[in-house]
PDB file of C-alpha atoms in Angstrom:
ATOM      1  CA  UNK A   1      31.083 -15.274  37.246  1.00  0.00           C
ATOM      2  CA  UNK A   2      28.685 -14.987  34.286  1.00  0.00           C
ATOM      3  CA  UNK A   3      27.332 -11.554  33.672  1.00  0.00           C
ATOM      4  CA  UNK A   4      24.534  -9.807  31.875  1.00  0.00           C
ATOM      5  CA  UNK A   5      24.935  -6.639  30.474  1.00  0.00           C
ATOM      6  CA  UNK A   6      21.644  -4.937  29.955  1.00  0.00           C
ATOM      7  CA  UNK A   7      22.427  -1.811  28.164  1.00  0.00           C
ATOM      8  CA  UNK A   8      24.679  -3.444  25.330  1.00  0.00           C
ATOM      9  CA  UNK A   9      22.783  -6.870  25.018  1.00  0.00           C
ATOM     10  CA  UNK A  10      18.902  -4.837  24.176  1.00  0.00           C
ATOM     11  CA  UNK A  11      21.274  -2.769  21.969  1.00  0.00           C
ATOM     12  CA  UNK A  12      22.511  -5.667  19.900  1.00  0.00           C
ATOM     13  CA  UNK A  13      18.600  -7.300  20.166  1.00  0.00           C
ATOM     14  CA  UNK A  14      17.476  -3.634  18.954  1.00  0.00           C
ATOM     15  CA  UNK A  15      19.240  -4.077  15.832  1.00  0.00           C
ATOM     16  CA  UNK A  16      18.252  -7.438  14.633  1.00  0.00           C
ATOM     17  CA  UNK A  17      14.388  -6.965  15.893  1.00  0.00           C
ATOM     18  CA  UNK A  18      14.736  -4.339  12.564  1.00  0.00           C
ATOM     19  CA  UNK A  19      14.437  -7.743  10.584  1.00  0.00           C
ATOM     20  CA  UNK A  20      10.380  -7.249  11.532  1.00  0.00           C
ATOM     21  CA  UNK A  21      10.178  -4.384   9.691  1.00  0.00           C
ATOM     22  CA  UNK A  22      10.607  -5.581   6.639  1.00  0.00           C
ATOM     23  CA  UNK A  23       8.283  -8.447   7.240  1.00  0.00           C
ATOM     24  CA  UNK A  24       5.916  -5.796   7.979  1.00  0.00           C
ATOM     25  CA  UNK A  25       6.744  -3.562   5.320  1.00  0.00           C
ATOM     26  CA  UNK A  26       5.557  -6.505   2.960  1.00  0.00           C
ATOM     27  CA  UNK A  27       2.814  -7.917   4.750  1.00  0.00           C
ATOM     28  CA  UNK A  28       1.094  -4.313   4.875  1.00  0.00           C
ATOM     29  CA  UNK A  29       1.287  -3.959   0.733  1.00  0.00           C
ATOM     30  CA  UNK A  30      -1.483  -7.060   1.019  1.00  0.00           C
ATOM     31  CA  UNK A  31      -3.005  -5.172   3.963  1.00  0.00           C
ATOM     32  CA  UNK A  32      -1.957  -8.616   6.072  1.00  0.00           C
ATOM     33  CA  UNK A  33       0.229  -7.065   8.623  1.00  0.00           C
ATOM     34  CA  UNK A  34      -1.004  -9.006  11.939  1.00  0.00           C
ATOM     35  CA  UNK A  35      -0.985  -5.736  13.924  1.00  0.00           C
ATOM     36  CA  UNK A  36      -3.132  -3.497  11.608  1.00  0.00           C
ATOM     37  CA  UNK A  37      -4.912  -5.715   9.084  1.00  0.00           C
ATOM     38  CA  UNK A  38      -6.337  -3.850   5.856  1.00  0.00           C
ATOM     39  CA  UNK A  39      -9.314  -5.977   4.586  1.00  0.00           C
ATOM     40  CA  UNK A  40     -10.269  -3.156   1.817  1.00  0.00           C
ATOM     41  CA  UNK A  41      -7.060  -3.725   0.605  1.00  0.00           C
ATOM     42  CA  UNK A  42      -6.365  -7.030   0.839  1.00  0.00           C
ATOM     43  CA  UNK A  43     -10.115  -7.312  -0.766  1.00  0.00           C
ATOM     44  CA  UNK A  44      -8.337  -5.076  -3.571  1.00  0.00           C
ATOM     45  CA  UNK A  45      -4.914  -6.933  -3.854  1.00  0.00           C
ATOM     46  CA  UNK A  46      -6.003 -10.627  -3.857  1.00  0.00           C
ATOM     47  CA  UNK A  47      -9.451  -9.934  -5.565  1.00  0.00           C
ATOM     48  CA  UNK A  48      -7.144  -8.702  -8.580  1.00  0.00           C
ATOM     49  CA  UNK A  49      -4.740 -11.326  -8.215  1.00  0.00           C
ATOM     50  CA  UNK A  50      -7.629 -14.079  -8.180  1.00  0.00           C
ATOM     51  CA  UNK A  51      -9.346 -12.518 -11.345  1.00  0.00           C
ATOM     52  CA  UNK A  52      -6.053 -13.018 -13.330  1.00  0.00           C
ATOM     53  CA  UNK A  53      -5.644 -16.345 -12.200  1.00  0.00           C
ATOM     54  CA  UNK A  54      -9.153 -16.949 -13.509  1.00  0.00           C
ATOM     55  CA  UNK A  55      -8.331 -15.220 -16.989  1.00  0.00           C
ATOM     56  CA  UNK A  56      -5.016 -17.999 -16.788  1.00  0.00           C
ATOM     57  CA  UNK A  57      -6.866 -21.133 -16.164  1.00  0.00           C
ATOM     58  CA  UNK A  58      -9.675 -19.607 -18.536  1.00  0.00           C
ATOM     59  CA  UNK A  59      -6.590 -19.598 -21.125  1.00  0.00           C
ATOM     60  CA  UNK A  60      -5.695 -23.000 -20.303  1.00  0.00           C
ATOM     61  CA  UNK A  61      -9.558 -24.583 -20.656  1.00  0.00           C
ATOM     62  CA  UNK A  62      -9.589 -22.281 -23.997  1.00  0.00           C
ATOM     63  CA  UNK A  63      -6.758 -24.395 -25.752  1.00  0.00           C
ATOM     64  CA  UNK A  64      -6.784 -27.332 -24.350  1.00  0.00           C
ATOM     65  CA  UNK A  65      -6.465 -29.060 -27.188  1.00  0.00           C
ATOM     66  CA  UNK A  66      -2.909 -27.229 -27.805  1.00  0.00           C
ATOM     67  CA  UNK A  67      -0.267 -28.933 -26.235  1.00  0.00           C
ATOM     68  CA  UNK A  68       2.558 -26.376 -26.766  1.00  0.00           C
ATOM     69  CA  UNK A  69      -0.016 -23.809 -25.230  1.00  0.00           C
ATOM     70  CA  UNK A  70      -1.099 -26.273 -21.906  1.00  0.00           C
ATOM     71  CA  UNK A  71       2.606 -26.947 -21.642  1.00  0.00           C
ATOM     72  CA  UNK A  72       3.267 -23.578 -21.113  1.00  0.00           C
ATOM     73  CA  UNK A  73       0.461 -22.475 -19.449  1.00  0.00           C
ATOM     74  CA  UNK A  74       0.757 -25.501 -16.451  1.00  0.00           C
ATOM     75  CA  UNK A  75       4.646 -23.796 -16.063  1.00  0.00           C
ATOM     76  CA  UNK A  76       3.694 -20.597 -15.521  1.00  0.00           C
ATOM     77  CA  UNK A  77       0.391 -21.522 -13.715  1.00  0.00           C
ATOM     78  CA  UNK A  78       1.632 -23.660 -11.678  1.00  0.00           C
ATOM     79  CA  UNK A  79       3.851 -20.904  -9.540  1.00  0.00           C
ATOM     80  CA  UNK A  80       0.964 -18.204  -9.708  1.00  0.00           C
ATOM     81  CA  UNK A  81      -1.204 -20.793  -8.025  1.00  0.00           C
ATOM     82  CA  UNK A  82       1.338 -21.335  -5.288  1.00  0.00           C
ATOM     83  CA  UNK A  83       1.825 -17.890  -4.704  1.00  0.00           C
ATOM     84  CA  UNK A  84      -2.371 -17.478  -4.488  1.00  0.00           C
ATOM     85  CA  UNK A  85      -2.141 -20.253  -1.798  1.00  0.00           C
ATOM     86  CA  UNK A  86       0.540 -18.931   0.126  1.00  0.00           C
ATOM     87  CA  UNK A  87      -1.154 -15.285   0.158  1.00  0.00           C
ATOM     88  CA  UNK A  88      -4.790 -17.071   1.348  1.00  0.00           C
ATOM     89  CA  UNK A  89      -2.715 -19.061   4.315  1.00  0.00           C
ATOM     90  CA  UNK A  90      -1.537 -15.658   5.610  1.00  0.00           C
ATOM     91  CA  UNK A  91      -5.010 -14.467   5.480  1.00  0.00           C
ATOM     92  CA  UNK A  92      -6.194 -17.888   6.636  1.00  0.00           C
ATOM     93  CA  UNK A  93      -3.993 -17.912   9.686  1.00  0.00           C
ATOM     94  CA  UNK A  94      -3.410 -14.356  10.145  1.00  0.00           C
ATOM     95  CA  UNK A  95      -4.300 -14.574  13.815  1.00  0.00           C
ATOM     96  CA  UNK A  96      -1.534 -17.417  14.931  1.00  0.00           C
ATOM     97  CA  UNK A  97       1.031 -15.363  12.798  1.00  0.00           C
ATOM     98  CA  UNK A  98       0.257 -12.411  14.877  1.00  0.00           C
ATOM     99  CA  UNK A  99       0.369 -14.597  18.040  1.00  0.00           C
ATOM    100  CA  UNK A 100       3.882 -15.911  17.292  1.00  0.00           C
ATOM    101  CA  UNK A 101       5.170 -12.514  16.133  1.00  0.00           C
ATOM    102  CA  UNK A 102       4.365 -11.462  19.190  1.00  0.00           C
ATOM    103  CA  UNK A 103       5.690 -13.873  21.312  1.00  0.00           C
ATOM    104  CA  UNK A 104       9.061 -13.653  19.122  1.00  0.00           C
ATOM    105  CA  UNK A 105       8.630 -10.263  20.394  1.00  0.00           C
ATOM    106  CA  UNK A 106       9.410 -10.588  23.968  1.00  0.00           C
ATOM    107  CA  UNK A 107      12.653 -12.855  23.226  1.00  0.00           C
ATOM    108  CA  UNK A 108      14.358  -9.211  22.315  1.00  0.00           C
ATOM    109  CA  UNK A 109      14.221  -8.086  25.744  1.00  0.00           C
ATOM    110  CA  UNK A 110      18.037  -8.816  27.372  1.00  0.00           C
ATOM    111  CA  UNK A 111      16.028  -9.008  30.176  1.00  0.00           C
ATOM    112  CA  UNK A 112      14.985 -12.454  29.226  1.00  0.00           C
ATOM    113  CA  UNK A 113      18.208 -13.442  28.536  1.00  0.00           C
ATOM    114  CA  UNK A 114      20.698 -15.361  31.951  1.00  0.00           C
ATOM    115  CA  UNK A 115      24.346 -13.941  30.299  1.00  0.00           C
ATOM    116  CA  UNK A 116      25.844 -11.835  27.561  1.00  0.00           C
ATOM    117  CA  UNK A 117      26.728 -16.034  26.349  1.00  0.00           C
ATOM    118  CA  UNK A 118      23.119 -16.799  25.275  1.00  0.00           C
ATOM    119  CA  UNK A 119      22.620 -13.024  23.679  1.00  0.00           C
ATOM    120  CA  UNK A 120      25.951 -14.005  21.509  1.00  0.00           C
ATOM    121  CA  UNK A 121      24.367 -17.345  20.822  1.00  0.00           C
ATOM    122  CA  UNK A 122      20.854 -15.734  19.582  1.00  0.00           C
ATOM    123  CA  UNK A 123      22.125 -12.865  17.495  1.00  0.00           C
ATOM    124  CA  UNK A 124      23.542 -14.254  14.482  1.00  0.00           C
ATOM    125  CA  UNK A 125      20.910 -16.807  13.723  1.00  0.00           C
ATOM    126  CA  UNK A 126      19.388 -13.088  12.624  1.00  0.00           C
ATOM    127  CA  UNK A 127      22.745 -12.120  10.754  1.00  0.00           C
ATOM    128  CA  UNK A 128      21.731 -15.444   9.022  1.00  0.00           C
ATOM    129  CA  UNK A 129      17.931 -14.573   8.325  1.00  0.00           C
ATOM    130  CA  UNK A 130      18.459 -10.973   7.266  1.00  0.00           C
ATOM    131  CA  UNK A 131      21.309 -12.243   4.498  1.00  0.00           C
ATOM    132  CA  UNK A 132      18.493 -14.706   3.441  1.00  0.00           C
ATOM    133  CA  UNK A 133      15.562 -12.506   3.243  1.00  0.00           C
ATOM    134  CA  UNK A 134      17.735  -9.860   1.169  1.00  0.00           C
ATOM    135  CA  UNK A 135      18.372 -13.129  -1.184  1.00  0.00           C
ATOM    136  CA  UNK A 136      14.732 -14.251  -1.254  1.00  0.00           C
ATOM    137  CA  UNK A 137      13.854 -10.283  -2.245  1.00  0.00           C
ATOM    138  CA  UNK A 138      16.299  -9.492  -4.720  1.00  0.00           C
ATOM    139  CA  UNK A 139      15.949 -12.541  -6.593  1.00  0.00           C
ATOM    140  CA  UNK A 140      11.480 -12.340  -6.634  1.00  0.00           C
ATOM    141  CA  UNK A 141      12.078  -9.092  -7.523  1.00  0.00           C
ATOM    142  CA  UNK A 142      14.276  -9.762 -10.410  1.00  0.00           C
ATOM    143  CA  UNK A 143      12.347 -12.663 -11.553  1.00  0.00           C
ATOM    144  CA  UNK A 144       9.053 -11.041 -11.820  1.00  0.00           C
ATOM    145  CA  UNK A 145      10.313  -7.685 -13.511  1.00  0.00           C
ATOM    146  CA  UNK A 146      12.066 -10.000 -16.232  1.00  0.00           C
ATOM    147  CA  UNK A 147       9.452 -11.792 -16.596  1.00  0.00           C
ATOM    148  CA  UNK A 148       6.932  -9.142 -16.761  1.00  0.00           C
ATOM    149  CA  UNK A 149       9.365  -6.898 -19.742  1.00  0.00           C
ATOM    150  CA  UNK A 150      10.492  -9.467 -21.628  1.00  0.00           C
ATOM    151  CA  UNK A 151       8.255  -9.530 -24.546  1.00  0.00           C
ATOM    152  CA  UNK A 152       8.879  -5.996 -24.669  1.00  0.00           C
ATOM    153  CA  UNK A 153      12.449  -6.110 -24.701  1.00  0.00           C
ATOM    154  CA  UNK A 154      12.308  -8.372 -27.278  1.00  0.00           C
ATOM    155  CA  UNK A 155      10.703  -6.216 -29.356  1.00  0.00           C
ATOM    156  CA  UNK A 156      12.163  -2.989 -27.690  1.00  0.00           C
ATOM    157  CA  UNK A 157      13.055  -1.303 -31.431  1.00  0.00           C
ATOM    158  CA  UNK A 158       9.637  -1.558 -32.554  1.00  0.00           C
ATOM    159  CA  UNK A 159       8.107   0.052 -29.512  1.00  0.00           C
ATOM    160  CA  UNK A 160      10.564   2.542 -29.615  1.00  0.00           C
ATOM    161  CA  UNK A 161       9.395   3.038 -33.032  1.00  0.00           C
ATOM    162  CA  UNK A 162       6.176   3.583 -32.508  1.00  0.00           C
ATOM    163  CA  UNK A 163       6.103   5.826 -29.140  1.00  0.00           C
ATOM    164  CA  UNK A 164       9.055   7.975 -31.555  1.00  0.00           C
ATOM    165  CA  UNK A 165       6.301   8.263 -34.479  1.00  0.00           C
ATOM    166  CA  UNK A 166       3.573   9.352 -31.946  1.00  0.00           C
ATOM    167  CA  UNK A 167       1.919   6.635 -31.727  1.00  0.00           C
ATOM    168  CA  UNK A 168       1.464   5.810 -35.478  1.00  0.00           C
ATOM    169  CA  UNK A 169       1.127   1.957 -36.331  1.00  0.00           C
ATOM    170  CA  UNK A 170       4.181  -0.123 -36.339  1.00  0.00           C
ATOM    171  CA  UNK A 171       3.329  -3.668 -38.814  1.00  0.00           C
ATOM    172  CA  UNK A 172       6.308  -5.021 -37.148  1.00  0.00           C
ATOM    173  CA  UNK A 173       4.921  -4.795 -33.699  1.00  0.00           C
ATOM    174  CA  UNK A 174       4.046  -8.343 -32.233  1.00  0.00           C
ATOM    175  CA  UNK A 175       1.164  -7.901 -29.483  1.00  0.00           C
ATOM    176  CA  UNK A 176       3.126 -10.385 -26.809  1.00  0.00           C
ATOM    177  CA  UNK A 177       1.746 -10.318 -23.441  1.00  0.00           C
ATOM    178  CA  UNK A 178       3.689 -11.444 -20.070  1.00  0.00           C
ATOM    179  CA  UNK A 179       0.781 -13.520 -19.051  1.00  0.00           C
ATOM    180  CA  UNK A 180      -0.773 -15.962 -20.267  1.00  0.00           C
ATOM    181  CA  UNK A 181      -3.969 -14.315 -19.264  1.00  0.00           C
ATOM    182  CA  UNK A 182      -7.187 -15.212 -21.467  1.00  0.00           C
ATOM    183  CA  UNK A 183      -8.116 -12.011 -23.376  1.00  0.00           C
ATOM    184  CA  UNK A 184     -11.654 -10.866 -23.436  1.00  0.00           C
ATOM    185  CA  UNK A 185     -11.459  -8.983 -26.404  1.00  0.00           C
ATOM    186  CA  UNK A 186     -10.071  -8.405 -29.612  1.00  0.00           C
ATOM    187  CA  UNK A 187      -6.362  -7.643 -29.411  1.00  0.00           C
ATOM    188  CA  UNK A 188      -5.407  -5.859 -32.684  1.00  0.00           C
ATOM    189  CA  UNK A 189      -4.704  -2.996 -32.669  1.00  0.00           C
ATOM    190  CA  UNK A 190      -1.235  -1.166 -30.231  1.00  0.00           C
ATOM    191  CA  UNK A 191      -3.169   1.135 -28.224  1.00  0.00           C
ATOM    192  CA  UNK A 192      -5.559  -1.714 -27.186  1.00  0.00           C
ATOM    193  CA  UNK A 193      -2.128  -3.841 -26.486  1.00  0.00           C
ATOM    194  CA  UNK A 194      -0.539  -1.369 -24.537  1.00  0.00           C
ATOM    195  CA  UNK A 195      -3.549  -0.564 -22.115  1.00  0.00           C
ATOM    196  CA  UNK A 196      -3.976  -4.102 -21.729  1.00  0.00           C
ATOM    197  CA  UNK A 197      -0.171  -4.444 -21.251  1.00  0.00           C
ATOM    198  CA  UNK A 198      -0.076  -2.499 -18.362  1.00  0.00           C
ATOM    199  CA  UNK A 199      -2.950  -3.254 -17.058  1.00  0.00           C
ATOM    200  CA  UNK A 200      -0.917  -6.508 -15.834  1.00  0.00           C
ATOM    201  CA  UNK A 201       1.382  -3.896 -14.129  1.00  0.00           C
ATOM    202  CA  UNK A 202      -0.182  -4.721 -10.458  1.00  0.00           C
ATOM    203  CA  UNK A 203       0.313  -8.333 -10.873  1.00  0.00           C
ATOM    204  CA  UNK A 204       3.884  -7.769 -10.714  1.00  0.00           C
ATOM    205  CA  UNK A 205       3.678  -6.287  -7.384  1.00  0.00           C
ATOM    206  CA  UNK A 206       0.749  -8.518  -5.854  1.00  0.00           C
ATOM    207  CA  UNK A 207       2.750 -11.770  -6.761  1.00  0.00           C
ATOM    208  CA  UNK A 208       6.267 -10.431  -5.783  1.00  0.00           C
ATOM    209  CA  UNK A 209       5.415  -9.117  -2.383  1.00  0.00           C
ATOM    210  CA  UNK A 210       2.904 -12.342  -2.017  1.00  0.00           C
ATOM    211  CA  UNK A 211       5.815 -14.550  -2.550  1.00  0.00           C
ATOM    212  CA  UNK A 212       8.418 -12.357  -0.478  1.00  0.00           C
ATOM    213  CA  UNK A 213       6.216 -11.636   2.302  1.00  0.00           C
ATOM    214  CA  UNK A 214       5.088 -15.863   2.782  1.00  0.00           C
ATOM    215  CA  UNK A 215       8.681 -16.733   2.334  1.00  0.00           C
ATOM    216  CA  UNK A 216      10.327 -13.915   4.452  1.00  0.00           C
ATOM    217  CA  UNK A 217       7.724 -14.407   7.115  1.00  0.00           C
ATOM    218  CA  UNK A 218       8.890 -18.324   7.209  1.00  0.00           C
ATOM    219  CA  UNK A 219      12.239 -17.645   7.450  1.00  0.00           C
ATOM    220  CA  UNK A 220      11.972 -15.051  10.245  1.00  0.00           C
ATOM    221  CA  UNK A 221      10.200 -17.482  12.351  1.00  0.00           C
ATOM    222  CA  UNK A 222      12.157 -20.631  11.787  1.00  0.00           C
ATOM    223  CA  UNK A 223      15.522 -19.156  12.144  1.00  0.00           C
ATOM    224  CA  UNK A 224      14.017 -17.339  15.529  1.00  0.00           C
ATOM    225  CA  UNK A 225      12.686 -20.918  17.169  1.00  0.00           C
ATOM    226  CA  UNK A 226      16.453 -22.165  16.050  1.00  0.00           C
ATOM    227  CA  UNK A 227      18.179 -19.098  17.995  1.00  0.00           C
ATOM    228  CA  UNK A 228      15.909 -19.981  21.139  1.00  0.00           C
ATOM    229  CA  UNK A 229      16.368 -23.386  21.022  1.00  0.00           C
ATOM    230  CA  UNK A 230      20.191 -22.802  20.612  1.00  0.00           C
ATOM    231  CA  UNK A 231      20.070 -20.410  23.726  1.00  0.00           C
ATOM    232  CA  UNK A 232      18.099 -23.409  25.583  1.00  0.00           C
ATOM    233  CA  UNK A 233      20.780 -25.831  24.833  1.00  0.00           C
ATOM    234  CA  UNK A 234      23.333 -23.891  26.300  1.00  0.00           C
ATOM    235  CA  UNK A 235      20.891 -23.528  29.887  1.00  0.00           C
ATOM    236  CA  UNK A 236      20.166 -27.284  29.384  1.00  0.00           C
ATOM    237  CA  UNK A 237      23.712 -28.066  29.576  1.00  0.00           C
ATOM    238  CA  UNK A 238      24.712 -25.390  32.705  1.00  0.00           C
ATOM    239  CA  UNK A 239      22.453 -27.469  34.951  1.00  0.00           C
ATOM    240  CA  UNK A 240      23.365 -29.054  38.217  1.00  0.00           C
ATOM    241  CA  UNK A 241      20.884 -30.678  39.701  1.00  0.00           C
ATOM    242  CA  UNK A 242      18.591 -27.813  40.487  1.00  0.00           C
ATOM    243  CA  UNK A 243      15.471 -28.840  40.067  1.00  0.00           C
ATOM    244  CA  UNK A 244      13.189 -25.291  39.795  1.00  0.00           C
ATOM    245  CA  UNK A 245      16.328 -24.726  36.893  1.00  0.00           C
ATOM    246  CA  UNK A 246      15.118 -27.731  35.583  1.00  0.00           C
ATOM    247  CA  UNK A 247      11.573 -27.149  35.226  1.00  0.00           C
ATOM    248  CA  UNK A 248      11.888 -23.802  34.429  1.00  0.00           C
ATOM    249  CA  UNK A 249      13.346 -25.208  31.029  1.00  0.00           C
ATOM    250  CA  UNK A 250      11.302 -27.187  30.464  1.00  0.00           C
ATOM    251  CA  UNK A 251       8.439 -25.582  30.379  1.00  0.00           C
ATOM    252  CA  UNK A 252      10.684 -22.872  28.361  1.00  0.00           C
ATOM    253  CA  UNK A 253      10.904 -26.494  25.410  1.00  0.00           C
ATOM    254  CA  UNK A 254       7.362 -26.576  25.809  1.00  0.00           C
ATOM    255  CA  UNK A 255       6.903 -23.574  24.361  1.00  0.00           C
ATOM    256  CA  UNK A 256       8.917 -23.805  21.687  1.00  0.00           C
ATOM    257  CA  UNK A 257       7.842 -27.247  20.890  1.00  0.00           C
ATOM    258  CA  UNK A 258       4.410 -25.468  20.441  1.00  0.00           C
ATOM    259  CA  UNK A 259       5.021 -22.521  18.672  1.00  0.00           C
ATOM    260  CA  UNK A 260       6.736 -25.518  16.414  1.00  0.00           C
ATOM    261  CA  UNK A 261       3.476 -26.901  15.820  1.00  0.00           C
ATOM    262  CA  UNK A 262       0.871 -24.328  15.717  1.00  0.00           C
ATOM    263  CA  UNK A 263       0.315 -25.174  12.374  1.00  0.00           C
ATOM    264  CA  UNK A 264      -0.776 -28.398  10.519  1.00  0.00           C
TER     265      UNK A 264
END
């Protein structure tokens, strides 16, 4: 006879519900958590984030007629643009994230659940989504730190040089920025540099949680509808002719068929 046990089952779905607090965790540092939006800062987060990607398309209209400069401008512009549009759909649709976060939410009761069998079945499609989120992290966050140091690392002896000599001038110290962010001003001098410099410190964080929380937020949510429609599979195949069974699950596809399509 098939059993359920309660206690251990909401145990194990305990455990892998953590995997929504890290989507929160980096929804909240754009002020886009579902459950307690932040509009000041999200305001503050994307209104910075938009005004460098003006300064970056500024820099491409600038020197247009420098192909070695568009080239590299369209590479790097082309993933800051798709992080801005990723960060505007989860402001955009902020509402029918929260909606299916929160009916994820209710598939972690065990009480939901017919036999310790379909808990079994559920749980490691979140083994599988936390090993892919920690992936997805680590790697934006190694990308965008490189990326954001490298032109002083290349350089590293010669800003060494000059923060040793108390900030006396350096003539071998190249003003290389990580962006390619249209300057305003004049850039010639190294305290001017070095402001400006990290000044581009926020876009680090604003494009690598932006990234992190679109993609982490996807992969939560698509590995979830698999585990569900995994566990209705093995109900689908238990039945024996009852029909209240039967339409029971299907209105239990129906759901998941439209949480599938909530969005275009």
């Amino acid at each position: 006879m098939e059993t359920l046990n309660v206690k251990e089952n909401q145990e194990k779905l305990d455990k892998i519900a953590r995997v929504f607090q890290w989507n929160r965790r980096l929804m909240s540092f754009l002020g886009l958590w579902p459950d307690s939006p932040n509009l000041l800062l999200f305001v503050l987060t994307f209104g910075y984030y938009s005004y460098d990607m003006f300064l970056e398309y500024m820099d491409l209209l600038v020197y247009i007629d420098r192909p070695q400069n568009v080239m590299l401008n369209l590479m790097e512009n082309m993933a800051f643009t798709e992080i801005f549009v990723r960060i505007l759909m989860l402001r955009v649709w902020n509402r029918q994230f929260g909606e299916l976060l929160a009916a994820a939410a209710k598939d972690f009761e065990a009480k939901s659940y017919d036999t310790d069998e379909e808990v079994a079945k559920f749980v490691p499609f979140y083994a599988k989504a936390k090993s892919f989120m920690k992936l997805l992290i680590s790697n934006t966050a190694f990308t965008a730190t490189s990326f954001y140091v490298k032109p002083l690392l290349g350089q590293l002896g010669p800003v060494m040089d000059y923060f040793g000599a108390n900030g006396e001038p350096n003539s071998t110290l190249i003003f290389l920025l990580p962006y390619r962010f249209y300057v305003l001003y004049e850039l010639d001098d190294a305290p001017t540099y070095f402001w400006t410099y990290g000044s581009y410190l926020p876009f680090v964080f604003i494009s690598g949680f932006g990234q992190s929380a679109a993609d982490c937020l996807m992969v939560t949510l698509v590995y979830h509808l698999s585990g569900q429609l995994a566990v209705l599979s093995m109900r689908i195949e238990k039945i024996d002719g009852d029909a209240k069974e039967l339409r029971r699950h299907v209105a239990r596809h129906a759901k998941l068929l439209r949480i599938k399509f909530t969005f275009p």
